[in-house]
mmCIF file of C-alpha atoms and ligand atoms in Angstrom:
data_model
loop_
_atom_site.group_PDB
_atom_site.id
_atom_site.type_symbol
_atom_site.label_atom_id
_atom_site.label_comp_id
_atom_site.label_asym_id
_atom_site.label_seq_id
_atom_site.Cartn_x
_atom_site.Cartn_y
_atom_site.Cartn_z
ATOM 1 C CA MET A 1 35.296 24.578 9.909
ATOM 2 C CA SER A 2 31.455 25.187 9.740
ATOM 3 C CA VAL A 3 28.996 22.350 9.663
ATOM 4 C CA ASN A 4 26.967 22.885 6.460
ATOM 5 C CA VAL A 5 23.435 21.377 5.933
ATOM 6 C CA LEU A 6 22.042 21.300 2.434
ATOM 7 C CA PHE A 7 18.235 21.524 2.082
ATOM 8 C CA SER A 8 17.449 19.476 -1.070
ATOM 9 C CA ALA A 9 13.707 19.212 -1.494
ATOM 10 C CA ARG A 10 10.817 21.023 -3.326
ATOM 11 C CA PRO A 11 11.933 24.752 -3.332
ATOM 12 C CA ALA A 12 8.722 25.898 -2.083
ATOM 13 C CA LEU A 13 9.412 24.069 1.320
ATOM 14 C CA TRP A 14 12.666 26.062 2.009
ATOM 15 C CA PRO A 15 10.987 29.176 3.485
ATOM 16 C CA VAL A 16 8.713 26.991 5.493
ATOM 17 C CA TYR A 17 11.614 24.798 6.888
ATOM 18 C CA GLU A 18 14.379 27.386 7.333
ATOM 19 C CA PRO A 19 13.014 29.234 10.223
ATOM 20 C CA LEU A 20 11.973 26.142 12.103
ATOM 21 C CA LEU A 21 15.443 24.363 11.496
ATOM 22 C CA THR A 22 17.223 27.621 12.621
ATOM 23 C CA GLN A 23 15.087 27.789 15.714
ATOM 24 C CA TYR A 24 15.402 24.108 16.679
ATOM 25 C CA LEU A 25 19.085 23.978 16.017
ATOM 26 C CA ASP A 26 19.622 27.122 18.068
ATOM 27 C CA GLU A 27 17.692 25.677 20.938
ATOM 28 C CA ALA A 28 19.822 22.503 20.673
ATOM 29 C CA GLY A 29 23.002 24.556 20.750
ATOM 30 C CA VAL A 30 24.106 23.272 17.443
ATOM 31 C CA ASP A 31 26.003 25.643 15.248
ATOM 32 C CA VAL A 32 25.431 24.992 11.552
ATOM 33 C CA ARG A 33 25.001 26.849 8.184
ATOM 34 C CA LEU A 34 21.781 26.059 6.457
ATOM 35 C CA GLY A 35 21.299 26.554 2.754
ATOM 36 C CA THR A 36 20.096 25.313 -0.610
ATOM 37 C CA ASP A 37 23.332 25.920 -2.390
ATOM 38 C CA PHE A 38 26.602 24.574 -1.167
ATOM 39 C CA GLU A 39 29.540 23.013 -3.031
ATOM 40 C CA PRO A 40 28.971 19.245 -2.661
ATOM 41 C CA ASP A 41 32.389 18.721 -0.959
ATOM 42 C CA GLN A 42 31.357 21.275 1.762
ATOM 43 C CA VAL A 43 28.163 19.436 2.779
ATOM 44 C CA ASP A 44 27.951 17.586 6.163
ATOM 45 C CA TYR A 45 24.206 16.682 6.030
ATOM 46 C CA VAL A 46 21.572 16.578 3.275
ATOM 47 C CA ILE A 47 17.970 17.154 4.218
ATOM 48 C CA TYR A 48 16.451 15.296 1.335
ATOM 49 C CA ALA A 49 13.250 14.661 -0.777
ATOM 50 C CA PRO A 50 13.324 13.034 -4.002
ATOM 51 C CA ASN A 51 11.621 16.059 -5.666
ATOM 52 C CA GLY A 52 14.834 18.024 -4.732
ATOM 53 C CA GLY A 53 16.304 16.189 -7.691
ATOM 54 C CA LEU A 54 19.533 14.977 -5.951
ATOM 55 C CA LEU A 55 20.693 11.736 -7.636
ATOM 56 C CA ASP A 56 24.477 11.579 -7.383
ATOM 57 C CA PHE A 57 25.976 11.669 -3.862
ATOM 58 C CA ALA A 58 29.525 10.732 -5.023
ATOM 59 C CA PRO A 59 30.794 14.426 -4.998
ATOM 60 C CA PHE A 60 29.557 14.808 -1.418
ATOM 61 C CA THR A 61 32.980 13.691 0.052
ATOM 62 C CA ARG A 62 32.552 14.832 3.588
ATOM 63 C CA LEU A 63 28.777 13.936 4.054
ATOM 64 C CA LYS A 64 28.008 12.418 7.414
ATOM 65 C CA ALA A 65 24.272 11.481 6.875
ATOM 66 C CA VAL A 66 21.180 11.919 4.490
ATOM 67 C CA LEU A 67 18.036 12.825 6.516
ATOM 68 C CA SER A 68 14.950 12.060 4.511
ATOM 69 C CA LEU A 69 11.851 14.240 4.881
ATOM 70 C CA TRP A 70 9.731 11.318 3.581
ATOM 71 C CA ALA A 71 8.817 8.096 5.499
ATOM 72 C CA GLY A 72 9.021 6.143 2.248
ATOM 73 C CA VAL A 73 12.654 5.869 0.932
ATOM 74 C CA GLU A 74 12.265 3.541 -2.105
ATOM 75 C CA LYS A 75 13.694 6.218 -4.345
ATOM 76 C CA ILE A 76 16.918 6.578 -2.456
ATOM 77 C CA ALA A 77 17.503 3.228 -0.563
ATOM 78 C CA ASP A 78 19.182 1.504 -3.416
ATOM 79 C CA ASN A 79 21.107 4.518 -4.634
ATOM 80 C CA GLU A 80 24.713 3.112 -4.919
ATOM 81 C CA THR A 81 26.341 6.554 -4.758
ATOM 82 C CA LEU A 82 25.143 6.917 -1.229
ATOM 83 C CA THR A 83 27.398 5.386 1.271
ATOM 84 C CA VAL A 84 26.696 7.168 4.543
ATOM 85 C CA PRO A 85 23.676 6.456 6.960
ATOM 86 C CA LEU A 86 20.261 7.347 5.493
ATOM 87 C CA ALA A 87 17.592 8.203 8.226
ATOM 88 C CA ARG A 88 13.973 8.234 7.235
ATOM 89 C CA MET A 89 11.019 10.370 8.542
ATOM 90 C CA VAL A 90 9.182 9.220 11.588
ATOM 91 C CA ASP A 91 7.161 12.196 12.543
ATOM 92 C CA HIS A 92 4.411 12.500 15.082
ATOM 93 C CA GLY A 93 2.260 14.697 12.693
ATOM 94 C CA LEU A 94 2.619 12.259 9.912
ATOM 95 C CA THR A 95 1.658 9.308 11.944
ATOM 96 C CA GLN A 96 -1.313 11.271 13.510
ATOM 97 C CA GLY A 97 -2.531 12.227 9.910
ATOM 98 C CA MET A 98 -2.221 8.634 8.657
ATOM 99 C CA THR A 99 -4.068 7.316 11.570
ATOM 100 C CA GLU A 100 -6.942 9.622 11.100
ATOM 101 C CA TRP A 101 -7.014 8.873 7.236
ATOM 102 C CA VAL A 102 -6.946 5.065 7.812
ATOM 103 C CA VAL A 103 -9.587 5.238 10.594
ATOM 104 C CA GLY A 104 -11.816 7.549 8.424
ATOM 105 C CA HIS A 105 -11.833 5.177 5.504
ATOM 106 C CA VAL A 106 -12.096 2.021 7.531
ATOM 107 C CA LEU A 107 -15.402 3.628 9.265
ATOM 108 C CA ARG A 108 -16.528 4.609 5.780
ATOM 109 C CA TYR A 109 -16.609 1.031 4.907
ATOM 110 C CA HIS A 110 -17.640 -0.319 8.228
ATOM 111 C CA LEU A 111 -20.677 2.001 8.526
ATOM 112 C CA ARG A 112 -21.486 1.654 4.565
ATOM 113 C CA MET A 113 -21.429 5.433 4.445
ATOM 114 C CA ASP A 114 -21.557 5.456 0.584
ATOM 115 C CA ARG A 115 -24.900 3.681 0.682
ATOM 116 C CA HIS A 116 -26.637 6.644 2.470
ATOM 117 C CA ILE A 117 -24.420 9.383 1.675
ATOM 118 C CA THR A 118 -23.829 8.987 -2.181
ATOM 119 C CA VAL A 119 -26.895 6.997 -3.004
ATOM 120 C CA GLN A 120 -30.203 8.831 -2.457
ATOM 121 C CA ASP A 121 -32.504 6.779 -4.544
ATOM 122 C CA GLY A 122 -35.763 6.979 -2.512
ATOM 123 C CA VAL A 123 -35.632 3.486 -1.336
ATOM 124 C CA TRP A 124 -36.171 2.995 2.298
ATOM 125 C CA ALA A 125 -34.234 -0.133 3.064
ATOM 126 C CA PRO A 126 -32.864 -0.220 6.470
ATOM 127 C CA ASP A 127 -29.937 -2.679 7.068
ATOM 128 C CA ALA A 128 -28.174 -3.413 10.320
ATOM 129 C CA ILE A 129 -24.637 -2.377 10.718
ATOM 130 C CA PRO A 130 -22.550 -4.691 12.746
ATOM 131 C CA LEU A 131 -20.427 -3.366 15.686
ATOM 132 C CA ALA A 132 -16.796 -2.806 15.313
ATOM 133 C CA GLN A 133 -16.139 -5.754 17.607
ATOM 134 C CA ASP A 134 -17.665 -8.056 14.783
ATOM 135 C CA ARG A 135 -15.584 -6.551 11.948
ATOM 136 C CA ASN A 136 -12.057 -7.685 11.115
ATOM 137 C CA VAL A 137 -9.699 -5.196 9.903
ATOM 138 C CA CYS A 138 -6.311 -6.276 8.767
ATOM 139 C CA ILE A 139 -3.205 -3.866 8.650
ATOM 140 C CA LEU A 140 -0.289 -5.127 6.460
ATOM 141 C CA GLY A 141 2.747 -3.358 8.033
ATOM 142 C CA LEU A 142 3.068 -2.706 11.636
ATOM 143 C CA GLY A 143 5.779 0.028 11.656
ATOM 144 C CA ALA A 144 5.407 3.539 12.809
ATOM 145 C CA LEU A 145 2.243 4.242 10.745
ATOM 146 C CA GLY A 146 0.712 0.652 10.724
ATOM 147 C CA GLU A 147 1.049 0.140 14.449
ATOM 148 C CA ALA A 148 -0.531 3.567 15.243
ATOM 149 C CA ALA A 149 -3.461 2.846 12.910
ATOM 150 C CA ALA A 150 -3.864 -0.620 14.368
ATOM 151 C CA ARG A 151 -3.916 0.742 17.963
ATOM 152 C CA ALA A 152 -6.520 3.332 17.113
ATOM 153 C CA LEU A 153 -8.806 0.758 15.416
ATOM 154 C CA ALA A 154 -8.316 -1.600 18.347
ATOM 155 C CA ALA A 155 -9.289 1.224 20.595
ATOM 156 C CA LEU A 156 -12.581 1.470 18.630
ATOM 157 C CA ASN A 157 -13.071 -2.284 19.390
ATOM 158 C CA PHE A 158 -12.396 -3.474 15.825
ATOM 159 C CA GLN A 159 -10.943 -7.060 15.507
ATOM 160 C CA VAL A 160 -7.545 -5.961 14.269
ATOM 161 C CA THR A 161 -5.059 -8.285 12.800
ATOM 162 C CA GLY A 162 -1.609 -6.964 11.750
ATOM 163 C CA TRP A 163 1.215 -8.478 9.680
ATOM 164 C CA SER A 164 4.840 -7.642 9.592
ATOM 165 C CA ARG A 165 8.146 -9.061 8.749
ATOM 166 C CA THR A 166 9.137 -9.703 12.224
ATOM 167 C CA ALA A 167 7.143 -10.764 15.281
ATOM 168 C CA LYS A 168 5.362 -8.087 17.350
ATOM 169 C CA ASP A 169 3.344 -7.790 20.439
ATOM 170 C CA ILE A 170 0.735 -4.976 20.345
ATOM 171 C CA PRO A 171 -2.109 -4.955 22.879
ATOM 172 C CA GLY A 172 -5.508 -5.603 21.293
ATOM 173 C CA VAL A 173 -3.825 -6.584 17.882
ATOM 174 C CA THR A 174 -3.479 -10.170 16.640
ATOM 175 C CA CYS A 175 0.029 -9.805 15.273
ATOM 176 C CA LEU A 176 1.175 -12.188 12.625
ATOM 177 C CA HIS A 177 4.224 -12.616 10.492
ATOM 178 C CA SER A 178 5.575 -15.076 7.716
ATOM 179 C CA HIS A 179 3.964 -16.287 4.678
ATOM 180 C CA GLU A 180 1.636 -18.443 6.530
ATOM 181 C CA GLY A 181 0.680 -15.364 8.772
ATOM 182 C CA LEU A 182 -0.090 -13.404 5.729
ATOM 183 C CA ARG A 183 -2.556 -16.178 4.485
ATOM 184 C CA GLN A 184 -4.026 -16.359 7.934
ATOM 185 C CA ALA A 185 -4.552 -12.584 8.193
ATOM 186 C CA LEU A 186 -6.009 -12.161 4.721
ATOM 187 C CA SER A 187 -8.445 -15.071 5.002
ATOM 188 C CA GLN A 188 -10.522 -13.320 7.631
ATOM 189 C CA ALA A 189 -9.906 -9.679 6.615
ATOM 190 C CA GLU A 190 -13.117 -7.748 5.621
ATOM 191 C CA ILE A 191 -11.146 -4.585 5.412
ATOM 192 C CA VAL A 192 -7.395 -4.559 4.573
ATOM 193 C CA ALA A 193 -5.115 -1.442 4.855
ATOM 194 C CA LEU A 194 -1.554 -1.561 3.286
ATOM 195 C CA LEU A 195 1.032 0.407 5.263
ATOM 196 C CA LEU A 196 4.011 -1.587 3.979
ATOM 197 C CA PRO A 197 7.101 0.053 2.466
ATOM 198 C CA ASP A 198 7.898 -0.431 -1.201
ATOM 199 C CA THR A 199 10.755 -2.931 -1.361
ATOM 200 C CA PRO A 200 11.559 -5.914 -3.534
ATOM 201 C CA ALA A 201 10.063 -8.144 -0.921
ATOM 202 C CA THR A 202 6.702 -6.284 -0.809
ATOM 203 C CA GLU A 203 6.142 -5.852 -4.395
ATOM 204 C CA ASN A 204 2.685 -7.173 -5.418
ATOM 205 C CA ALA A 205 1.953 -8.304 -1.867
ATOM 206 C CA LEU A 206 -1.594 -8.148 -2.933
ATOM 207 C CA ASN A 207 -1.695 -10.272 -6.209
ATOM 208 C CA ALA A 208 -4.239 -12.808 -7.750
ATOM 209 C CA GLU A 209 -3.323 -15.541 -5.208
ATOM 210 C CA THR A 210 -3.410 -13.359 -2.082
ATOM 211 C CA LEU A 211 -6.564 -11.462 -3.233
ATOM 212 C CA ALA A 212 -8.272 -14.826 -3.640
ATOM 213 C CA LEU A 213 -7.759 -15.509 0.048
ATOM 214 C CA LEU A 214 -9.850 -12.572 1.227
ATOM 215 C CA PRO A 215 -13.521 -13.217 2.044
ATOM 216 C CA LYS A 216 -15.676 -12.161 -0.878
ATOM 217 C CA GLY A 217 -16.321 -8.552 -0.946
ATOM 218 C CA ALA A 218 -13.544 -7.467 1.030
ATOM 219 C CA ARG A 219 -12.521 -3.817 0.980
ATOM 220 C CA ILE A 220 -8.900 -2.599 0.343
ATOM 221 C CA ILE A 221 -7.244 0.644 1.453
ATOM 222 C CA ASN A 222 -3.937 1.412 0.099
ATOM 223 C CA PRO A 223 -2.061 4.448 1.566
ATOM 224 C CA GLY A 224 1.345 2.581 1.403
ATOM 225 C CA ARG A 225 2.780 2.497 -2.144
ATOM 226 C CA GLY A 226 1.346 1.668 -5.568
ATOM 227 C CA PRO A 227 3.805 -1.283 -6.337
ATOM 228 C CA LEU A 228 2.278 -3.208 -3.189
ATOM 229 C CA ILE A 229 -0.613 -4.145 -5.374
ATOM 230 C CA ASP A 230 -0.760 -5.986 -8.767
ATOM 231 C CA ASP A 231 -3.109 -3.536 -10.581
ATOM 232 C CA GLU A 232 -4.341 -6.060 -13.062
ATOM 233 C CA ALA A 233 -5.183 -8.622 -10.373
ATOM 234 C CA LEU A 234 -7.014 -6.102 -8.309
ATOM 235 C CA LEU A 235 -9.097 -4.891 -11.359
ATOM 236 C CA ASP A 236 -10.034 -8.568 -11.975
ATOM 237 C CA ALA A 237 -10.915 -9.111 -8.485
ATOM 238 C CA LEU A 238 -13.056 -5.931 -8.487
ATOM 239 C CA ASN A 239 -14.794 -6.958 -11.671
ATOM 240 C CA THR A 240 -15.699 -10.412 -10.160
ATOM 241 C CA GLY A 241 -16.797 -9.039 -6.876
ATOM 242 C CA GLN A 242 -14.057 -10.811 -4.975
ATOM 243 C CA VAL A 243 -12.999 -7.228 -3.793
ATOM 244 C CA GLY A 244 -15.924 -5.035 -3.098
ATOM 245 C CA HIS A 245 -14.270 -1.728 -3.237
ATOM 246 C CA ALA A 246 -10.880 -0.227 -3.235
ATOM 247 C CA THR A 247 -9.681 3.242 -1.952
ATOM 248 C CA LEU A 248 -6.243 3.948 -3.463
ATOM 249 C CA ASP A 249 -4.062 6.882 -2.478
ATOM 250 C CA VAL A 250 -0.757 5.860 -4.239
ATOM 251 C CA PHE A 251 0.129 4.339 -7.613
ATOM 252 C CA ARG A 252 2.974 3.083 -9.608
ATOM 253 C CA VAL A 253 2.745 6.205 -11.770
ATOM 254 C CA GLU A 254 1.870 9.299 -10.078
ATOM 255 C CA PRO A 255 -0.108 11.474 -10.906
ATOM 256 C CA LEU A 256 -2.284 8.534 -11.943
ATOM 257 C CA PRO A 257 -2.762 8.794 -15.747
ATOM 258 C CA ALA A 258 -6.046 10.233 -16.715
ATOM 259 C CA ASP A 259 -6.925 7.054 -18.905
ATOM 260 C CA HIS A 260 -6.074 4.579 -15.983
ATOM 261 C CA PRO A 261 -9.032 2.157 -15.486
ATOM 262 C CA TYR A 262 -9.018 3.021 -11.622
ATOM 263 C CA TRP A 263 -10.397 6.519 -12.420
ATOM 264 C CA ALA A 264 -13.511 5.148 -14.136
ATOM 265 C CA HIS A 265 -14.211 2.091 -12.054
ATOM 266 C CA PRO A 266 -17.362 2.365 -10.046
ATOM 267 C CA ASN A 267 -15.902 0.516 -7.111
ATOM 268 C CA VAL A 268 -12.624 2.479 -6.792
ATOM 269 C CA THR A 269 -11.927 5.645 -4.966
ATOM 270 C CA VAL A 270 -8.836 7.391 -6.028
ATOM 271 C CA THR A 271 -7.081 9.988 -3.788
ATOM 272 C CA PRO A 272 -4.252 11.907 -4.983
ATOM 273 C CA HIS A 273 -1.437 10.707 -2.523
ATOM 274 C CA ILE A 274 -2.928 12.740 0.344
ATOM 275 C CA ALA A 275 -3.206 10.179 3.067
ATOM 276 C CA SER A 276 -0.737 11.977 5.240
ATOM 277 C CA GLU A 277 2.220 14.349 4.873
ATOM 278 C CA THR A 278 5.259 15.302 6.669
ATOM 279 C CA ARG A 279 4.264 18.242 8.909
ATOM 280 C CA PRO A 280 7.184 20.739 8.974
ATOM 281 C CA VAL A 281 6.751 21.868 12.656
ATOM 282 C CA THR A 282 7.263 18.312 13.919
ATOM 283 C CA ALA A 283 9.428 16.972 11.121
ATOM 284 C CA ALA A 284 12.038 19.806 11.510
ATOM 285 C CA GLN A 285 12.416 18.558 15.116
ATOM 286 C CA VAL A 286 13.202 15.056 13.983
ATOM 287 C CA ILE A 287 15.768 16.348 11.407
ATOM 288 C CA CYS A 288 17.410 18.603 13.945
ATOM 289 C CA GLU A 289 17.623 15.950 16.594
ATOM 290 C CA ASN A 290 19.578 13.706 14.110
ATOM 291 C CA ILE A 291 21.979 16.689 13.214
ATOM 292 C CA ARG A 292 22.338 17.183 16.997
ATOM 293 C CA ARG A 293 23.193 13.401 17.398
ATOM 294 C CA GLY A 294 25.569 13.513 14.531
ATOM 295 C CA GLU A 295 27.578 16.348 15.925
ATOM 296 C CA ALA A 296 27.341 14.966 19.455
ATOM 297 C CA GLY A 297 28.745 11.550 18.284
ATOM 298 C CA GLU A 298 25.493 9.917 19.226
ATOM 299 C CA PRO A 299 23.744 7.211 17.045
ATOM 300 C CA PHE A 300 21.293 8.573 14.553
ATOM 301 C CA VAL A 301 17.580 7.599 14.993
ATOM 302 C CA HIS A 302 15.244 6.165 12.376
ATOM 303 C CA LEU A 303 18.008 4.752 10.283
ATOM 304 C CA VAL A 304 17.036 2.774 6.993
ATOM 305 C CA ASP A 305 18.424 -0.742 6.726
ATOM 306 C CA ARG A 306 19.724 -0.401 3.099
ATOM 307 C CA THR A 307 19.645 -4.183 2.555
ATOM 308 C CA LEU A 308 16.040 -4.488 3.458
ATOM 309 C CA GLY A 309 15.064 -1.215 1.652
ATOM 310 C CA TYR A 310 13.251 0.358 4.509
HETATM 311 P P1 NDP B 401 8.183 1.389 8.802
HETATM 312 O O1 NDP B 401 9.324 1.186 8.012
HETATM 313 O O2 NDP B 401 7.994 1.938 10.201
HETATM 314 O O3 NDP B 401 7.070 0.151 8.797
HETATM 315 C C1 NDP B 401 7.108 -0.764 7.816
HETATM 316 C C2 NDP B 401 6.481 -1.950 8.222
HETATM 317 O O4 NDP B 401 6.339 -2.927 7.227
HETATM 318 C C3 NDP B 401 7.047 -2.780 9.358
HETATM 319 O O5 NDP B 401 6.064 -3.277 10.343
HETATM 320 C C4 NDP B 401 7.775 -3.874 8.611
HETATM 321 O O6 NDP B 401 8.107 -5.044 9.466
HETATM 322 C C5 NDP B 401 6.814 -4.213 7.590
HETATM 323 N N1 NDP B 401 7.364 -4.874 6.496
HETATM 324 C C6 NDP B 401 8.481 -4.534 5.651
HETATM 325 N N2 NDP B 401 8.823 -5.331 4.737
HETATM 326 C C7 NDP B 401 7.989 -6.444 5.046
HETATM 327 C C8 NDP B 401 7.840 -7.771 4.565
HETATM 328 N N3 NDP B 401 8.726 -8.182 3.374
HETATM 329 N N4 NDP B 401 6.946 -8.674 4.857
HETATM 330 C C9 NDP B 401 6.139 -8.127 6.002
HETATM 331 N N5 NDP B 401 6.132 -7.058 6.557
HETATM 332 C C10 NDP B 401 7.124 -6.124 6.095
HETATM 333 O O7 NDP B 401 7.208 2.461 7.895
HETATM 334 P P2 NDP B 401 6.192 3.491 8.182
HETATM 335 O O8 NDP B 401 4.990 2.759 9.056
HETATM 336 O O9 NDP B 401 6.700 4.690 8.724
HETATM 337 O O10 NDP B 401 5.577 3.765 6.688
HETATM 338 C C11 NDP B 401 4.958 2.753 5.910
HETATM 339 C C12 NDP B 401 4.899 3.236 4.475
HETATM 340 O O11 NDP B 401 3.830 4.152 4.366
HETATM 341 C C13 NDP B 401 6.068 4.128 3.994
HETATM 342 O O12 NDP B 401 7.167 3.256 3.622
HETATM 343 C C14 NDP B 401 5.410 4.738 2.791
HETATM 344 O O13 NDP B 401 5.456 4.005 1.570
HETATM 345 C C15 NDP B 401 3.954 4.922 3.037
HETATM 346 N N6 NDP B 401 3.664 6.296 3.466
HETATM 347 C C16 NDP B 401 2.481 6.827 2.686
HETATM 348 C C17 NDP B 401 2.125 8.136 2.745
HETATM 349 C C18 NDP B 401 0.950 8.649 2.072
HETATM 350 O O14 NDP B 401 0.601 9.889 2.231
HETATM 351 N N7 NDP B 401 0.263 7.837 1.263
HETATM 352 C C19 NDP B 401 2.673 8.912 3.913
HETATM 353 C C20 NDP B 401 3.702 8.272 4.563
HETATM 354 C C21 NDP B 401 4.103 7.050 4.352
HETATM 355 P P3 NDP B 401 8.995 -5.088 10.667
HETATM 356 O O15 NDP B 401 8.313 -4.243 11.633
HETATM 357 O O16 NDP B 401 9.012 -6.331 11.166
HETATM 358 O O17 NDP B 401 10.232 -4.440 10.220
#
């Protein structure tokens, strides 16, 4: 009986992934049939993205695992029809892209780039820029993406504080956890980047109470997920100056509706969920490694803890 792998993602991705998956599975010596159209009860693995439209896994009676092309799995983690292991995407290219995006936006704030790039008002007003060693940057979430960004910022000498659910030890990064740890991290954060997953426990991590802990004028960078921020509270904080500026890549509703106040706010930069994307060349290797593992009876990597939602 052949091993069948269903590709259920945006159709335009199939011609990109199909040759890569074929090549890597060949190289690994794994014999499978790849396709976008199998009878559900014939499928062994689903390569999954939410925009593939698959919602009901109940008919997939011989499924061994679902392998997500996305790092964020909030759209599938609580799917009760899914009873087999769910692996998420941890991809070198995705991580590198996110690190570059976060470091770029931190440097934009740190070096006050907008002041001299977007404002050319004829006023000669030199102002000293502190060194990175005198700037505190806080990363909420120290997983695959948050840790890489924290390490890169620490390598540039920023004072980096990170916060996660469990205790961590990352060289050059002050690692905190717990509710008290969050309060401590935010109370000194001049720039905050959110790289938490969207789960019931992280919803509104930045709310009126936690935003008030920040030093006045702090900057927020959110490439994590929209629900991590209470939008009303952030708009209030922007309007009072408690938050000086926010760069938002992700939103509760995407595309961000044209009449959303974020678009028109002078102290908000909206980017259209482009912080980083899964890179097919490296991501296909991650997918194939999990199929190889499944067929060899080895444990899958990057498994989602469905009770935690990430
Ligand atoms: P990981 O699962 O590797 O890391 C998640 C981190 O968040 C971990 O450090 C985890 O703590 C921490 N965390 C989770 N729940 C809590 C909690 N309740 N309290 C405190 N910390 C918590 O995810 P990734 O780093 O791979 O990705 C992070 C998110 O980035 C994704 O979920 C996705 O939403 C977003 N993303 C956005 C993209 C974009 O283009 N905008 C692209 C890719 C991803 P611990 O380590 O202790 O478990």
